[in-house]
CSV table of N, CA and C in Angstrom, one decimal:
chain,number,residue,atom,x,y,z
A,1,UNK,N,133.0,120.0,98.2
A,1,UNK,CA,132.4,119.2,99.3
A,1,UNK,C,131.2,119.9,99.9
A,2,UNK,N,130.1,119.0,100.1
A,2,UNK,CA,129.2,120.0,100.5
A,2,UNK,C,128.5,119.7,102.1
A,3,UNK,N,128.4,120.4,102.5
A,3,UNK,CA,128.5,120.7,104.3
A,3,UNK,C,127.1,120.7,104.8
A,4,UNK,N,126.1,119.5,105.4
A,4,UNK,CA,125.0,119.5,105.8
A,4,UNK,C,124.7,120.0,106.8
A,5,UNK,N,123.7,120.8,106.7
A,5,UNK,CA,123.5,121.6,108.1
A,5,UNK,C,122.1,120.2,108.9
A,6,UNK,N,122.2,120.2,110.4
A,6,UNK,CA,121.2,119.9,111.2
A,6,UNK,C,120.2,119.2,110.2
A,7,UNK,N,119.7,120.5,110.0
A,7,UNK,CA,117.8,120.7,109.8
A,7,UNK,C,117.9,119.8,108.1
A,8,UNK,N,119.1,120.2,107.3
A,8,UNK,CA,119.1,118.6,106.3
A,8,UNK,C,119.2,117.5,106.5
A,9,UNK,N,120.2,117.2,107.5
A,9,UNK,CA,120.1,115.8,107.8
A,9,UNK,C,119.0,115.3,108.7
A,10,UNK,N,118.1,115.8,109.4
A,10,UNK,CA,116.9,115.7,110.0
A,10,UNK,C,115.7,115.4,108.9
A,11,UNK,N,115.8,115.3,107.4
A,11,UNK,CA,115.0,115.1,106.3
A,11,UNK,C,114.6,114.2,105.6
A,12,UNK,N,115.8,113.0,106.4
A,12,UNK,CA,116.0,111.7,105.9
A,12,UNK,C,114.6,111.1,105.7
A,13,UNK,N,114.4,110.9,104.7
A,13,UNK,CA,113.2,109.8,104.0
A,13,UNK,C,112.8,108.7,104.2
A,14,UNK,N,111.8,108.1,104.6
A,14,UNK,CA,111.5,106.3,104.8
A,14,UNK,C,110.3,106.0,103.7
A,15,UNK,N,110.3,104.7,103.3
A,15,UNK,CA,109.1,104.1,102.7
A,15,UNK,C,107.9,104.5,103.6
A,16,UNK,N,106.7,104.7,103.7
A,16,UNK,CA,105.6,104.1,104.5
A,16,UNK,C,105.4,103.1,104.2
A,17,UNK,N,105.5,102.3,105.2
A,17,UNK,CA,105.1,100.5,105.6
A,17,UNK,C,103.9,100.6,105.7
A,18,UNK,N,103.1,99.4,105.2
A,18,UNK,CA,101.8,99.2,105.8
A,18,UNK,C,101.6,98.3,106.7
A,19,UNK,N,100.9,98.9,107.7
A,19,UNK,CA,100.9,98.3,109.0
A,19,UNK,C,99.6,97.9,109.3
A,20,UNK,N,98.2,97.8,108.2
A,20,UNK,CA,96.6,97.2,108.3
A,20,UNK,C,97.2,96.1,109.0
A,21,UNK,N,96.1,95.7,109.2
A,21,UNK,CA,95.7,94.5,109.4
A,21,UNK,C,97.0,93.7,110.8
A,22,UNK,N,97.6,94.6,111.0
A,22,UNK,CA,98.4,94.0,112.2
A,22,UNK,C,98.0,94.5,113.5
A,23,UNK,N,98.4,93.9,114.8
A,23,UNK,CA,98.4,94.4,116.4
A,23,UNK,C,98.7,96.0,116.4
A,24,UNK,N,97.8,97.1,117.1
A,24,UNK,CA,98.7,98.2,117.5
A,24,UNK,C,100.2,98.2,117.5
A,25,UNK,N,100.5,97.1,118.5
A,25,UNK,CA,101.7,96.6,119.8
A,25,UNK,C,102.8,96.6,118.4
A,26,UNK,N,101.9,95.6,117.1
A,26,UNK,CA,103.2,95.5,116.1
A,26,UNK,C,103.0,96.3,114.8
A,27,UNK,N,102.7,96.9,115.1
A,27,UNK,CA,102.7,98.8,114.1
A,27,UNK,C,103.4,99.3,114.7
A,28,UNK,N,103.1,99.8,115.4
A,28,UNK,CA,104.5,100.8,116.3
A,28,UNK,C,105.6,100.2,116.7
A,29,UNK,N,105.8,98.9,116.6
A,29,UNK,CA,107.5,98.8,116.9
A,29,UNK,C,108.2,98.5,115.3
A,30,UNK,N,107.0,98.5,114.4
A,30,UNK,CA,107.9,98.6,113.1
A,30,UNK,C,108.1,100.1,112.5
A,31,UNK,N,106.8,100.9,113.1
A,31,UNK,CA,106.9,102.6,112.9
A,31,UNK,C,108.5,102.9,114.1
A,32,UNK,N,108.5,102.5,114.7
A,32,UNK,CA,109.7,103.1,116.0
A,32,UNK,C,110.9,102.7,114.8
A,33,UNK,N,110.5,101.3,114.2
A,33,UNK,CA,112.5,101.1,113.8
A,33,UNK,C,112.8,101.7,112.6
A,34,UNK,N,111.8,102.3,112.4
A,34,UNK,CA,112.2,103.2,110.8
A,34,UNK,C,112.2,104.7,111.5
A,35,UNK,N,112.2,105.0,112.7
A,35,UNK,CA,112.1,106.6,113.7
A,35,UNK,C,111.0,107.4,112.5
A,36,UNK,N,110.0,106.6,113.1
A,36,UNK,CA,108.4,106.8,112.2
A,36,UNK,C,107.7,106.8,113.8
A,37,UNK,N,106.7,107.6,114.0
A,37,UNK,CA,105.9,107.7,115.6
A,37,UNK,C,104.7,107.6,115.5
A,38,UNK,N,103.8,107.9,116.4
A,38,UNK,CA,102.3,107.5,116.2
A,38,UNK,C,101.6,108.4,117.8
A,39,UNK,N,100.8,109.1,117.7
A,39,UNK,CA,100.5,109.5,118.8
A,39,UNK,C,98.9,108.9,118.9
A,40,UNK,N,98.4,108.0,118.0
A,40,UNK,CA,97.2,107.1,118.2
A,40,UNK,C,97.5,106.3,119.6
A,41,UNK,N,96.1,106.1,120.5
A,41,UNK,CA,95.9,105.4,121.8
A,41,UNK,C,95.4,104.6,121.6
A,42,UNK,N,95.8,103.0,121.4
A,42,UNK,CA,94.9,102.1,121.1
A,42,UNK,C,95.6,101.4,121.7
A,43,UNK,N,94.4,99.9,122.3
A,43,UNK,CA,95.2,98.9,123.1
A,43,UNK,C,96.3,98.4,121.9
A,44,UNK,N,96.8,97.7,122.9
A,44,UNK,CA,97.8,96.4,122.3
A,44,UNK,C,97.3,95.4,121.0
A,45,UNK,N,96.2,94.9,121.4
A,45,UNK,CA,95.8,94.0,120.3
A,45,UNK,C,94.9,94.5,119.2
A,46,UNK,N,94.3,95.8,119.4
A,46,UNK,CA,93.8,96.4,118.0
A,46,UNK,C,94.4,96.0,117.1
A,47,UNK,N,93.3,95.6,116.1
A,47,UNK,CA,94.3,95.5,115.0
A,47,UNK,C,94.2,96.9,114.1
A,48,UNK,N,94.7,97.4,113.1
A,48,UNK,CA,95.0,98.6,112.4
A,48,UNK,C,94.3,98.4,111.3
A,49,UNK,N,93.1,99.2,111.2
A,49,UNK,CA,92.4,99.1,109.7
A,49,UNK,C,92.4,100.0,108.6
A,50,UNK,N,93.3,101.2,109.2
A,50,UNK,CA,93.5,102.5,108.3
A,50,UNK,C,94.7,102.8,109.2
A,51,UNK,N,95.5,103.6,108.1
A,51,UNK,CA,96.6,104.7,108.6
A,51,UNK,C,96.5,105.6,107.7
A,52,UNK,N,97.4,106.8,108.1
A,52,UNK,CA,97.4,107.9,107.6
A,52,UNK,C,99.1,108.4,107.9
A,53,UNK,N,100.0,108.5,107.0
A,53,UNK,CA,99.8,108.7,105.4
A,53,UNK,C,99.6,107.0,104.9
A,54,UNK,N,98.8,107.1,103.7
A,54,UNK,CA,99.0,105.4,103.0
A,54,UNK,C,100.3,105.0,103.1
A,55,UNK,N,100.6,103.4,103.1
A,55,UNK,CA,101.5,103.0,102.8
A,55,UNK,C,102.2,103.1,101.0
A,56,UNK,N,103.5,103.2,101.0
A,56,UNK,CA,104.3,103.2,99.7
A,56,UNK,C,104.5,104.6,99.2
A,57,UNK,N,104.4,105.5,100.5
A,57,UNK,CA,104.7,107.0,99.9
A,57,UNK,C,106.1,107.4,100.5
A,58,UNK,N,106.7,108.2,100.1
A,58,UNK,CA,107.8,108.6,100.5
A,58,UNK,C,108.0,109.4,101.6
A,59,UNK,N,107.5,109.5,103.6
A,59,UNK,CA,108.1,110.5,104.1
A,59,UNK,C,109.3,110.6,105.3
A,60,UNK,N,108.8,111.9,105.7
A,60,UNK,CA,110.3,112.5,106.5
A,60,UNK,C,110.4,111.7,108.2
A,61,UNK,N,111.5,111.0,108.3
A,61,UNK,CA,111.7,110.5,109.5
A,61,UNK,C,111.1,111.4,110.9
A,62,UNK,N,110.7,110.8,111.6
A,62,UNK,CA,110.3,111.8,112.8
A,62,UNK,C,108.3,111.8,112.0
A,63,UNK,N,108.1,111.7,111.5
A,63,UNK,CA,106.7,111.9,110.9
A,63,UNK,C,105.6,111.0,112.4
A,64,UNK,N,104.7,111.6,112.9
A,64,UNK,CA,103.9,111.0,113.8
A,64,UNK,C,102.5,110.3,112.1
A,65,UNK,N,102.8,108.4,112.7
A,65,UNK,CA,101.3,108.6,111.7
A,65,UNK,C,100.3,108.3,112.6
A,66,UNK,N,98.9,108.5,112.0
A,66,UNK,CA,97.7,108.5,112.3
A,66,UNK,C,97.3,106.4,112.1
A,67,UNK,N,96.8,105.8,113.1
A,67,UNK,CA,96.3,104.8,112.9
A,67,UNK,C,94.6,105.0,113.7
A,68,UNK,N,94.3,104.0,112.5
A,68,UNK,CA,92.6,103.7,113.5
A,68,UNK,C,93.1,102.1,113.3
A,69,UNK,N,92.0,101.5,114.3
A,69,UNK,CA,91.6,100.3,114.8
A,69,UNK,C,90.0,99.9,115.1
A,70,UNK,N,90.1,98.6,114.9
A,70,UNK,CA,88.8,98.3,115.7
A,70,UNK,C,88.9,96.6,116.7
């Protein structure tokens, strides 16, 4: 039986979603429901024309991503 510590189970993996072309407001409530974060300031209705990491890569829950807007 093998015995997870914390800091493993804190490792858990998500898809990156892509979130172009949508609202700030609705990038981050689909980054929140995968415990994916964002410390980008942008109104509400920005829409997202880049993020960072790309979408369809594999990373670690808790990950803050990078969005731009215009």
């Amino acid at each position: 039986m093998e015995i997870q510590t914390k800091e493993q189970e804190n490792k858990e993996t998500v898809n990156m979603p892509n979130v172009t072309n949508l609202s700030f407001a609705e990038a981050k409530k689909i980054l929140n429901e995968l415990d994916l974060g964002t410390n980008s300031q942008l109104d509400a209705e920005t829409i997202i024309t880049e993020q960072l990491p790309k979408a369809g890569i594999q990373i670690t829950k808790g990950t803050k991503v990078i969005l731009y807007g215009n």
